[in-house]
N, C-alpha and C. Protein backbone atom coordinates (compact mmCIF):
# COMPACT_ATOMS: atom_id res chain seq x y z
N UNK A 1 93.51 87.99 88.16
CA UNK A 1 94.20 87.43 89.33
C UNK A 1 95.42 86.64 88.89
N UNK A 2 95.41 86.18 87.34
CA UNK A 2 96.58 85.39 87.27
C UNK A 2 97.52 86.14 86.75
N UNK A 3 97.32 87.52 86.76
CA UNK A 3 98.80 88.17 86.43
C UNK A 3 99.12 88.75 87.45
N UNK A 4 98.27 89.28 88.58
CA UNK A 4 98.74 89.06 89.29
C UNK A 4 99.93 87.67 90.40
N UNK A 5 99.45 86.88 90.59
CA UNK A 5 100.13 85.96 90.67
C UNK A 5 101.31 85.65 89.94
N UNK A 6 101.29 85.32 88.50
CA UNK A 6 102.50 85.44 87.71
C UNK A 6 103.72 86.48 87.79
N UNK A 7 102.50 87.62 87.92
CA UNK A 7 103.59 89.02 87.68
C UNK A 7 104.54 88.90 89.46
N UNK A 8 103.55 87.96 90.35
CA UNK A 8 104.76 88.22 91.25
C UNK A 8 105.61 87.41 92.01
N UNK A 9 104.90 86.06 91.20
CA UNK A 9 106.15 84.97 90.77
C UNK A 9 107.58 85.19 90.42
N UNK A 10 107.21 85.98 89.10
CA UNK A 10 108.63 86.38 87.95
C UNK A 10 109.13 87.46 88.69
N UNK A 11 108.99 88.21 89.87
CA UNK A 11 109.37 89.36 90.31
C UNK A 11 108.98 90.76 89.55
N UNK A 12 107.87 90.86 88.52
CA UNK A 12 107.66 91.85 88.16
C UNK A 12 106.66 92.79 89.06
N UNK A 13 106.32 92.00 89.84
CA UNK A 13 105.18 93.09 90.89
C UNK A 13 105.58 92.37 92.23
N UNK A 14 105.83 93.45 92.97
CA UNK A 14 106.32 93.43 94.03
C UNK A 14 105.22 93.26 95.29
N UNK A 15 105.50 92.50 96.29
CA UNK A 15 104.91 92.21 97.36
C UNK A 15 105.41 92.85 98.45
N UNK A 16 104.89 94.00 99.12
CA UNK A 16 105.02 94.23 100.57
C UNK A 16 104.36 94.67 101.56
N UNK A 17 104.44 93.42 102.70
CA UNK A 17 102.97 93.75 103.81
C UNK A 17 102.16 93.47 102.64
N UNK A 18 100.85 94.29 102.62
CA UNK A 18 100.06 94.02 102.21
C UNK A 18 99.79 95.05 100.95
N UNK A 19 101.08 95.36 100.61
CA UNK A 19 100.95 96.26 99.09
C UNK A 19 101.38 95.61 98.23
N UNK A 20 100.84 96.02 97.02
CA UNK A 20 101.41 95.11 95.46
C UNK A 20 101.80 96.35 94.78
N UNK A 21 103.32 96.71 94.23
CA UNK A 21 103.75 97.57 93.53
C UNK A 21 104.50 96.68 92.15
N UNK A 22 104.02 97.65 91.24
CA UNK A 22 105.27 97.69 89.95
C UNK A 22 105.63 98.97 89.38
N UNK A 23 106.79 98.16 88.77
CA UNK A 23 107.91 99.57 88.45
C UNK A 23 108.50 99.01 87.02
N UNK A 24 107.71 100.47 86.50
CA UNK A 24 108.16 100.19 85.24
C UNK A 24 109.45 100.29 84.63
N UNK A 25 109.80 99.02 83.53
CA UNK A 25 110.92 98.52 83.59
C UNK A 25 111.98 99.46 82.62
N UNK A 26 111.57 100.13 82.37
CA UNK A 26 112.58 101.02 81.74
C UNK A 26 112.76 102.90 82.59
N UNK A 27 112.45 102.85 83.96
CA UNK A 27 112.79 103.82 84.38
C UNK A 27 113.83 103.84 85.30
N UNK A 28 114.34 102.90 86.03
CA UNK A 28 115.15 102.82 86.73
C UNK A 28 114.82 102.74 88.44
N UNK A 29 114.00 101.87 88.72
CA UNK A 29 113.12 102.12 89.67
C UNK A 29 112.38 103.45 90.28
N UNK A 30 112.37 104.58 89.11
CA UNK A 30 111.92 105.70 89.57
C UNK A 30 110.19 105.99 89.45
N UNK A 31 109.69 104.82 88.64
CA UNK A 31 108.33 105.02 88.37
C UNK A 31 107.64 103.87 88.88
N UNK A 32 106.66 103.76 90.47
CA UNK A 32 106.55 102.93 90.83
C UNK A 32 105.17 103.05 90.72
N UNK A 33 104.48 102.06 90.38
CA UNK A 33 102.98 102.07 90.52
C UNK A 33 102.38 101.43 91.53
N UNK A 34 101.67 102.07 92.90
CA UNK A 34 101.08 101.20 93.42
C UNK A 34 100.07 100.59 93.03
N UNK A 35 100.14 99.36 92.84
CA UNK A 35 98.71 98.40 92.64
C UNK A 35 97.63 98.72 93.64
N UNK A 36 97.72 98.89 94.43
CA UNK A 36 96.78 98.64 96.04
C UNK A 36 97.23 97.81 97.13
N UNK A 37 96.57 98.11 98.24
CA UNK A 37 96.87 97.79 99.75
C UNK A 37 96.18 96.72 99.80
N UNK A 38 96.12 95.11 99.60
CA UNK A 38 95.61 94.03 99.70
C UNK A 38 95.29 93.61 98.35
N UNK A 39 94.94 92.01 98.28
CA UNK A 39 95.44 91.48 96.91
C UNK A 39 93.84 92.13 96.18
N UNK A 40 92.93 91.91 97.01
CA UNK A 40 91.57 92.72 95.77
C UNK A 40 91.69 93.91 95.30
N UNK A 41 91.99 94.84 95.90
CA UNK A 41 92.56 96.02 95.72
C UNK A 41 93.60 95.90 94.24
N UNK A 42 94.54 95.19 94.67
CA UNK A 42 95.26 94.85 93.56
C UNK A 42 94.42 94.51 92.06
N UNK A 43 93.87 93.80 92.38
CA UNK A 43 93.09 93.07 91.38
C UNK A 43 92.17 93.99 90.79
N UNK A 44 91.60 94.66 91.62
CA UNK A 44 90.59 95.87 90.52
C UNK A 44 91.43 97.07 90.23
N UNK A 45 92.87 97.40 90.74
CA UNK A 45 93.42 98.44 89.64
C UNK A 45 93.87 97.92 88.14
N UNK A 46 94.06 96.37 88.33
CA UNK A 46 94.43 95.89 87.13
C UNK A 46 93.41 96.04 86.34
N UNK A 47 92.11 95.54 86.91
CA UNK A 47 90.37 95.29 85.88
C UNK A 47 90.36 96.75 85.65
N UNK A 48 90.73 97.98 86.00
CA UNK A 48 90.32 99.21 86.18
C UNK A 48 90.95 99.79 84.70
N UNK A 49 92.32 99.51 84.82
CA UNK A 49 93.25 99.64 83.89
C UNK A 49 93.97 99.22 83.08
N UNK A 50 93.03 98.99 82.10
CA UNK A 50 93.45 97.93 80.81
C UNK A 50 95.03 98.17 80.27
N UNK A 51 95.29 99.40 80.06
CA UNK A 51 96.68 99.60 79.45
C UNK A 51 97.71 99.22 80.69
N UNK A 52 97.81 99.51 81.58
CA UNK A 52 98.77 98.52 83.10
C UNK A 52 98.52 96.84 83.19
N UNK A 53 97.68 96.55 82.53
CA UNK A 53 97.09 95.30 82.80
C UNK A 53 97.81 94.66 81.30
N UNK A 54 98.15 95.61 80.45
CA UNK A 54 98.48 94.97 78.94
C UNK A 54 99.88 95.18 79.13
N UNK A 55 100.43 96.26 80.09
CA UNK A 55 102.21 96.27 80.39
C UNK A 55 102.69 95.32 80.81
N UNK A 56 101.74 94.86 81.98
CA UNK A 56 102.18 93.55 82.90
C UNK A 56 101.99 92.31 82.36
N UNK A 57 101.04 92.15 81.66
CA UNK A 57 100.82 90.78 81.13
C UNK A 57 101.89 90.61 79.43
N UNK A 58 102.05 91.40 79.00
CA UNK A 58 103.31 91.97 78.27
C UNK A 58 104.24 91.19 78.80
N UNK A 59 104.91 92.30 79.87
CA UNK A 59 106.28 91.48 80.90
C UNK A 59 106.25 90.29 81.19
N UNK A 60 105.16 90.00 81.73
CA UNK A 60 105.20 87.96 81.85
C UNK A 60 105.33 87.30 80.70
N UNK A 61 104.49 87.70 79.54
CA UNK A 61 104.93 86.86 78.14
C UNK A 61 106.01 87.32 78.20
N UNK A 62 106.76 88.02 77.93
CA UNK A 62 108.23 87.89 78.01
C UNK A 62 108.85 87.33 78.48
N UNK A 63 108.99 87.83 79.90
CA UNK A 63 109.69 86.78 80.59
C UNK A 63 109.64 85.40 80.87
N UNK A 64 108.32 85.15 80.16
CA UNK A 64 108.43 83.16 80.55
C UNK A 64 108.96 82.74 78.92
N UNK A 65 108.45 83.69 78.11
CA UNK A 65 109.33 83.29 76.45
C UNK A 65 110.57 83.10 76.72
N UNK A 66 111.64 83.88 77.65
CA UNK A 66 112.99 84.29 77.38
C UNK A 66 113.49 83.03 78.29
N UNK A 67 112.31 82.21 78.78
CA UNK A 67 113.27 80.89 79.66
C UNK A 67 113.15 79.60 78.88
C-alpha cells in the first residue's frame, strides 16, 4: 500500500476515477499498465506481481534520491 501511495504522490502511478495506471517510463506513454479499478484491486496486482512491484518501488527510490 505504500508504494502505492508514494508511487502516486511522485506521479508515477496515475489516479483516475477509480483506476490506478502506470506507464512505463521508457516507452513513451505507449505501455500502460492497469493496476486495477479501486485502490484494493490496485494493491493485489502489486502483491500479485513482484517484478511491477520491484519497477515501481525502483522509480520511487529514485525519484525521492534525485531530490
Amino acid at each position: 500500500a505504500d508504494a502505492l501511495d508514494f508511487g502516486e504522490k511522485l506521479g508515477i502511478i496515475k489516479k483516475s476515477g477509480m483506476t490506478y495506471t502506470f506507464t512505463l517510463p521508457d516507452t513513451k506513454n505507449t505501455n500502460t499498465i492497469t493496476l486495477g479499478v479501486g485502490r484494493d484491486k490496485a494493491k493485489t496486482r502489486l502483491v500479485e506481481d513482484p517484478a511491477l512491484f520491484e519497477e515501481i518501488k525502483k522509480l520511487i527510490k529514485d525519484k525521492i534520491n534525485a531530490t
